[in-house]
Short mmCIF file of C-alpha atoms and ligand atoms in Angstrom, two decimals:
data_model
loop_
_atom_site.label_atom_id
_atom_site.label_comp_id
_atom_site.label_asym_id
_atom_site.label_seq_id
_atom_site.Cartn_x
_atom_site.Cartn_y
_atom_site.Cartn_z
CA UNK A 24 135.10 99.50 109.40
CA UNK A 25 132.32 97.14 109.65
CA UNK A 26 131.36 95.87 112.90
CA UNK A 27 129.20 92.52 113.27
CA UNK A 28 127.51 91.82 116.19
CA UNK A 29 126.87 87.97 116.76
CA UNK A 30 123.49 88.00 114.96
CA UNK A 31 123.58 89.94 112.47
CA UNK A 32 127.08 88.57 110.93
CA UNK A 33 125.43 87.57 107.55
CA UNK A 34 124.11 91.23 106.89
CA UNK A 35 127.43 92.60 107.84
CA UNK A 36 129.33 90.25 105.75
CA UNK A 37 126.78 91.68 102.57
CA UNK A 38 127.13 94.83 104.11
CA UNK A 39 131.07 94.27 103.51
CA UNK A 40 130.60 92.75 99.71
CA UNK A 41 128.14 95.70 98.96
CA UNK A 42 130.81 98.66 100.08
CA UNK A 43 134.44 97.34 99.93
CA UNK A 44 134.82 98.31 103.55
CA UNK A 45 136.52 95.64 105.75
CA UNK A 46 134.94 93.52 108.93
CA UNK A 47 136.57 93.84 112.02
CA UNK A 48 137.82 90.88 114.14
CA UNK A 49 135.37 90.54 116.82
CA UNK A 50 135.03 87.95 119.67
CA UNK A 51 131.81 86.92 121.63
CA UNK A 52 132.40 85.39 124.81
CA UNK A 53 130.16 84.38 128.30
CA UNK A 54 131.51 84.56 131.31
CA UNK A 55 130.35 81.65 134.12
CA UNK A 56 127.95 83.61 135.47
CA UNK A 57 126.17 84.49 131.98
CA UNK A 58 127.31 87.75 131.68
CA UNK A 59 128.49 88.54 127.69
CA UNK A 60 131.42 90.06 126.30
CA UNK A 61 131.49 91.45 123.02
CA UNK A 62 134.94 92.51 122.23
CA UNK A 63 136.52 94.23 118.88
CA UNK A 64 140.10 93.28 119.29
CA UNK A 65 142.79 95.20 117.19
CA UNK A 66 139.77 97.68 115.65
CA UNK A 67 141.36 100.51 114.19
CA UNK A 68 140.09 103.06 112.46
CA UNK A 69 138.39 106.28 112.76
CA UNK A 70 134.50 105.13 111.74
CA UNK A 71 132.70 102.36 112.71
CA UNK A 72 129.16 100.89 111.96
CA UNK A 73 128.34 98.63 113.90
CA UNK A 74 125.97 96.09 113.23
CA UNK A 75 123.30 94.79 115.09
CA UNK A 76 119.75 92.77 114.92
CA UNK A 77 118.81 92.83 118.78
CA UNK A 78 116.40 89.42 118.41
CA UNK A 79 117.31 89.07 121.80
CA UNK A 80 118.30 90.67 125.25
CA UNK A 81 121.83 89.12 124.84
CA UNK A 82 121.86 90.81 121.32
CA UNK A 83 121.58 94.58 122.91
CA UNK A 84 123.91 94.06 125.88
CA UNK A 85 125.86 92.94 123.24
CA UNK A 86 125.54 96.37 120.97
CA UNK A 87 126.13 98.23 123.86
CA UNK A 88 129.23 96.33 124.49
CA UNK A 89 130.41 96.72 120.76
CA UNK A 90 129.65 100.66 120.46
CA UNK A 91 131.54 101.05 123.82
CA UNK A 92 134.52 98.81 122.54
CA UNK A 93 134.82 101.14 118.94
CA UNK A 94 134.66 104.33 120.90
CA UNK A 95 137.35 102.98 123.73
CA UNK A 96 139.18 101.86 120.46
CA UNK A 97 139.14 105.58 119.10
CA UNK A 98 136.53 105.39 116.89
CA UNK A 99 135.52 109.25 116.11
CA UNK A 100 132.10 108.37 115.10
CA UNK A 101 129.97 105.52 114.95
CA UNK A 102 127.13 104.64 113.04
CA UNK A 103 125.00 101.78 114.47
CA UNK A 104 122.46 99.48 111.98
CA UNK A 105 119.51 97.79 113.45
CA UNK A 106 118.70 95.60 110.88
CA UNK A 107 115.80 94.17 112.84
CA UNK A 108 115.45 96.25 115.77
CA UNK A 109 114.00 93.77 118.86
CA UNK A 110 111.04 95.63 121.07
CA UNK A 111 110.17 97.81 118.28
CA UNK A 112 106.41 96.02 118.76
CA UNK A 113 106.11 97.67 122.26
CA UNK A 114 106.19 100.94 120.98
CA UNK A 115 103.28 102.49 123.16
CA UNK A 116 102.66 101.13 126.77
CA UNK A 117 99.11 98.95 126.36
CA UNK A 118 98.28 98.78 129.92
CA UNK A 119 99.05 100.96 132.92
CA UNK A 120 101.85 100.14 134.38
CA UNK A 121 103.70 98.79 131.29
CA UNK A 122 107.06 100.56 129.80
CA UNK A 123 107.06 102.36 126.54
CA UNK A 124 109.99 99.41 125.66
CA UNK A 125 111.02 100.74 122.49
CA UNK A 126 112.01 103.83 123.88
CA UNK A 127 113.52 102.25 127.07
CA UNK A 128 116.17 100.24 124.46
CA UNK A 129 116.21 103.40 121.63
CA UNK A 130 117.42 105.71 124.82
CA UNK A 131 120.21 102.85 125.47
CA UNK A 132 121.54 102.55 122.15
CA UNK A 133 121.57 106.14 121.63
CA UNK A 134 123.74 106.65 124.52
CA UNK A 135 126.88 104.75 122.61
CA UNK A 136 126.09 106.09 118.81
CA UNK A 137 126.26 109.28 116.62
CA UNK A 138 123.59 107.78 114.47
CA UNK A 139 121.19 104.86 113.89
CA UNK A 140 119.51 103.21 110.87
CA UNK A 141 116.67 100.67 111.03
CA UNK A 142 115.37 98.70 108.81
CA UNK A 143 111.44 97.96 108.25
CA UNK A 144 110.93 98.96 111.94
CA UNK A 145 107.22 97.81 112.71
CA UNK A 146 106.36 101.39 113.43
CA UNK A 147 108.42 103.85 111.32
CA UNK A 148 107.84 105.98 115.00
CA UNK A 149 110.01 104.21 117.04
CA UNK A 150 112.65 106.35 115.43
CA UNK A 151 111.84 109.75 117.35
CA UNK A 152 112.79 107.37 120.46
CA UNK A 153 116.28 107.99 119.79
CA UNK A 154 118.27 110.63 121.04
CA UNK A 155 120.29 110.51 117.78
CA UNK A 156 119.75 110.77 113.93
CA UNK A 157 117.68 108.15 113.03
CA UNK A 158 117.09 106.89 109.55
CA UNK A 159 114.03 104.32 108.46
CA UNK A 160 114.87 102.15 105.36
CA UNK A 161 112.72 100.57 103.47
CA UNK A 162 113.86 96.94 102.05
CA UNK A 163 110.88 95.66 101.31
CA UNK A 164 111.02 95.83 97.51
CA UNK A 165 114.14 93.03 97.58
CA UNK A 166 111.83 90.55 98.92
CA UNK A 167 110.93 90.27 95.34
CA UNK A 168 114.27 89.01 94.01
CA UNK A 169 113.60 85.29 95.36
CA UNK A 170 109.89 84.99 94.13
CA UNK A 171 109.63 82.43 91.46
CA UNK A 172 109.13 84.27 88.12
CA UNK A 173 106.84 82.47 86.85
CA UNK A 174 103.75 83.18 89.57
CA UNK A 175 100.03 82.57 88.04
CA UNK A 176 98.30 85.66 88.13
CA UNK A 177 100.20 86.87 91.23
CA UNK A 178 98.49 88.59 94.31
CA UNK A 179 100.21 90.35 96.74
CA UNK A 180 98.35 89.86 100.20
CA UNK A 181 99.59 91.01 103.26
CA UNK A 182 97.66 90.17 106.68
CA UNK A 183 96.56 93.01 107.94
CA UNK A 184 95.78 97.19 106.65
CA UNK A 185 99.21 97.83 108.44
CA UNK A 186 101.83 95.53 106.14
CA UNK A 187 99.84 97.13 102.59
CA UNK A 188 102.83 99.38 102.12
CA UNK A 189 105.11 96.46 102.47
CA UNK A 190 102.98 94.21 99.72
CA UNK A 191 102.75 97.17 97.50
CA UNK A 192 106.59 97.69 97.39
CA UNK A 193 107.33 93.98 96.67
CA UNK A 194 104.57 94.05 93.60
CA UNK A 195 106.30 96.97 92.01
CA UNK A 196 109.30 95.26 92.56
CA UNK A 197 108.32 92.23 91.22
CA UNK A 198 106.68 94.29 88.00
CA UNK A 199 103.06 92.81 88.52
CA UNK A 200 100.07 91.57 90.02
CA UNK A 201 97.45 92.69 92.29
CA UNK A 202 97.93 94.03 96.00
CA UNK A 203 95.42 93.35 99.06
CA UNK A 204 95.22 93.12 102.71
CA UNK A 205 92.98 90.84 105.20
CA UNK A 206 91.54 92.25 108.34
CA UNK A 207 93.54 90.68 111.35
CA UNK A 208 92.09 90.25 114.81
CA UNK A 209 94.90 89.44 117.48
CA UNK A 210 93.25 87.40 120.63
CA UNK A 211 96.50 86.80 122.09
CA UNK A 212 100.37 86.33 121.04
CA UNK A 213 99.41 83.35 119.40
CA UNK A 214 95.96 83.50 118.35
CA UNK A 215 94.93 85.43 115.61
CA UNK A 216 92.13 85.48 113.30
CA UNK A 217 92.09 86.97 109.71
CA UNK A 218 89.09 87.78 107.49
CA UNK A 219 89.54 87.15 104.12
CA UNK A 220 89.22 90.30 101.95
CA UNK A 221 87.22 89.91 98.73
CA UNK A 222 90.17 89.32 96.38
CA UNK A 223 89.22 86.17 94.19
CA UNK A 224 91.98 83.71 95.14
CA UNK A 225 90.84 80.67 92.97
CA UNK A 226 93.65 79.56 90.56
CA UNK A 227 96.22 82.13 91.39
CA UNK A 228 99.08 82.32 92.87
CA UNK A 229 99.25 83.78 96.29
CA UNK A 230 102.15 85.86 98.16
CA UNK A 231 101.38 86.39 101.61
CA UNK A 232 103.82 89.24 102.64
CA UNK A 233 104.49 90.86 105.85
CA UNK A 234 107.32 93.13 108.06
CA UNK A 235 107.44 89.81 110.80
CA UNK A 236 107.06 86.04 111.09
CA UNK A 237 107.15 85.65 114.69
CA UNK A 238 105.41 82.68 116.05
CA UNK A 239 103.78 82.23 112.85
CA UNK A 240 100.54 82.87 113.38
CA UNK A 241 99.21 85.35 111.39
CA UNK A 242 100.73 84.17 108.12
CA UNK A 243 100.00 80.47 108.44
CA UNK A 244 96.43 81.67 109.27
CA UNK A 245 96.71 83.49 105.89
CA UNK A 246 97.83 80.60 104.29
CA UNK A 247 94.71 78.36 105.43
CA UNK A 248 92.69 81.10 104.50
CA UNK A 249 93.74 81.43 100.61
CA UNK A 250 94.09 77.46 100.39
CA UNK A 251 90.57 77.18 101.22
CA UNK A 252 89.54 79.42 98.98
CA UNK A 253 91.37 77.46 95.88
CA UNK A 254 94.77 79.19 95.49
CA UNK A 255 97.00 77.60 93.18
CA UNK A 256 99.77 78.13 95.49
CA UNK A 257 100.76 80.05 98.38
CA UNK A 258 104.05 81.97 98.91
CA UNK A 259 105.40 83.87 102.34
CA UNK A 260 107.54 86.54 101.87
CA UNK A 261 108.92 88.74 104.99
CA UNK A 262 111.35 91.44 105.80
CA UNK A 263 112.21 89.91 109.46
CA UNK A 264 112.16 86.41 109.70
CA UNK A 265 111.94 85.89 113.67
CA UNK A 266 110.53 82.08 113.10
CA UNK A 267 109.97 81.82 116.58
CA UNK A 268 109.09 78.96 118.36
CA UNK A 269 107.22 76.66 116.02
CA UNK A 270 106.62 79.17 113.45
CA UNK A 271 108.30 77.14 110.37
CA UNK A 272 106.37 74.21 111.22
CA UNK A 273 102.99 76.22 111.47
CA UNK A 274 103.59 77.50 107.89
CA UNK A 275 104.14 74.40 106.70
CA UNK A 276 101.41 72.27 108.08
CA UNK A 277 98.93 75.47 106.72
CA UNK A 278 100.33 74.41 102.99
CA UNK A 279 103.34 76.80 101.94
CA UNK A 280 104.78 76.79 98.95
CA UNK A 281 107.79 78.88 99.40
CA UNK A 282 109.17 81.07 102.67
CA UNK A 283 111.54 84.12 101.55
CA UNK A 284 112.58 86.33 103.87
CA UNK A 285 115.83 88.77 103.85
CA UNK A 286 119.15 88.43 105.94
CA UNK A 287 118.17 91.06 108.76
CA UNK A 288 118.18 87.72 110.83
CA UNK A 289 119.78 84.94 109.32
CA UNK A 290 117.16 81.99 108.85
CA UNK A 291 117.46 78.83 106.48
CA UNK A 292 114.48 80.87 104.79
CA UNK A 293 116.92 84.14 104.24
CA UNK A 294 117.10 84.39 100.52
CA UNK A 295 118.01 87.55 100.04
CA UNK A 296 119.98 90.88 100.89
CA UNK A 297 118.63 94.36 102.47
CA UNK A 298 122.75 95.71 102.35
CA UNK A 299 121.75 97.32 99.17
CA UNK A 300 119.73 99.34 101.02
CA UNK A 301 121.39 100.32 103.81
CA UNK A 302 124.56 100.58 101.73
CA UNK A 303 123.17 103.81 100.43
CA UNK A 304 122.91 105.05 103.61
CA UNK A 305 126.23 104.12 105.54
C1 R5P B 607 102.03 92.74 113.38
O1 R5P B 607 101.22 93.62 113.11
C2 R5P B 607 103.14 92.36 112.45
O2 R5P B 607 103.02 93.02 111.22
C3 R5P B 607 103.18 90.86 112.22
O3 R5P B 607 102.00 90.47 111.55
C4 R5P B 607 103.28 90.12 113.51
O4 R5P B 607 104.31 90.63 114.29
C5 R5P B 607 103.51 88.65 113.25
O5 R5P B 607 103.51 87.98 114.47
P1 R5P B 607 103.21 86.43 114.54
O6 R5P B 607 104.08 85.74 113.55
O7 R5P B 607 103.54 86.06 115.95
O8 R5P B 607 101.74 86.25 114.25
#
């Protein structure tokens, strides 16, 4: 049995078309005093998979909640899915003093599963933070579903050497066009610069694609970047759409054509499914 936790109730309900198995009732409440209750009245069966995308500190206490609710319930295993997995950028400690946050939440979530599967984690390394099996997916290549088919001349560009992979797997998916990455310099958590790689631009049509939109930054910098340098138009595609803050309206003053993301968080820009993906695996 399925088990949705408040933000990820789109990818469970795919999750559900994709594999016949049935959602379970479940109730989100806050108490006065903030606290949250996550609650999976009248679950009954023996294995549950629950699923999660921790965007936020609610979203975890919540998980917790949910994994401990299944197993009081008599669930004999569980199976937890992080389709985005929140913290997974503070995977090393970058000053003294800081936590290794990743692992601080990984160690929590273990504690109430028999196994975990992520999708697109930023760093595939985060998994050996569990104390569980844990299982990397890659989704990626369904971010080409959405893309117009009829792209100029397409090139796949994703902001920085890290997201390659990612812009690779959508051009195979999509069946052509050229990959490349920019060189990103991050100055703070909102200002970034990108140097334009040597890719000629002029006249085609442009796919910016990365794992995360978060505030926006680094693809609407993108954007500016290819529109200056003639694009014919300009097209985001990312696995986690976070769309923090004023990230939508950064990407469209910088001149998008078209935001696709998948349903790992559910944004007006979701426009398609990773539960293919992690149907295969649950
Ligand atoms: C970082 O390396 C990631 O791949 C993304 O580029 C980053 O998280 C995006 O953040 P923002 O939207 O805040 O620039």
């Amino acid at each position: 049995m399925l088990v949705p936790g408040s933000t990820a109730q789109a990818l469970a309900a795919a999750l559900a078309d994709e594999t016949g198995r049935s959602l379970a009732d479940v109730a989100y409440e806050r108490f006065p005093d903030g606290e949250t209750l996550a609650a999976a009245p009248g679950f009954d069966a023996d294995r549950a998979v629950v699923v999660a995308s921790t965007t936020t500190n609610d979203a975890y206490l919540e998980l917790l909640q949910l994994q401990d609710a299944v197993r009081e319930a008599g669930a004999e295993e569980v199976v937890t899915v992080l389709g985005y997995m929140g913290y997974a950028r503070q995977e090393r400690a970058f000053e003294p003093g800081q936590p290794v946050s990743a692992r601080a939440v990984a160690r929590a979530v273990s504690t109430g599963t028999d196994r975990v599967v992520l999708v697109n984690p930023h760093e595939a390394s985060v998994r050996d933070f569990f104390d569980v099996p844990c299982e990397v997916v890659d989704a990626a290549a369904r971010l080409a579903d959405p893309l117009p088919a009829d792209l100029s001349d397409p090139l796949f560009l994703s902001p920085d050497a890290g997201a390659i992979d990612i812009a690779i797997a959508v051009r195979d998916a999509y069946g052509r066009g050229d990959t490349d990455y920019f060189e990103k310099v991050r100055h703070s958590g909102t200002d970034v610069d990108v140097t334009p790689s040597d890719a000629d631009v002029g006249d085609r049509d442009v796919v910016v694609v990365d794992d995360i939109v978060a505030t926006g930054s680094t693809v609407s910098e993108s954007i500016g970047v290819v529109n200056d340098r003639g694009a014919a138009g300009v097209h985001v595609a990312c696995v986690h759409p976070l769309f923090a803050r004023d990230a939508r309206t950064k990407l469209e003053r910088a001149g998008v054509d078209g935001v696709y993301a998948t349903d790992t968080i559910e944004r007006d820009v979701t426009a398609t499914s990773v539960a293919p993906v992690v149907a295969d695996v649950v």
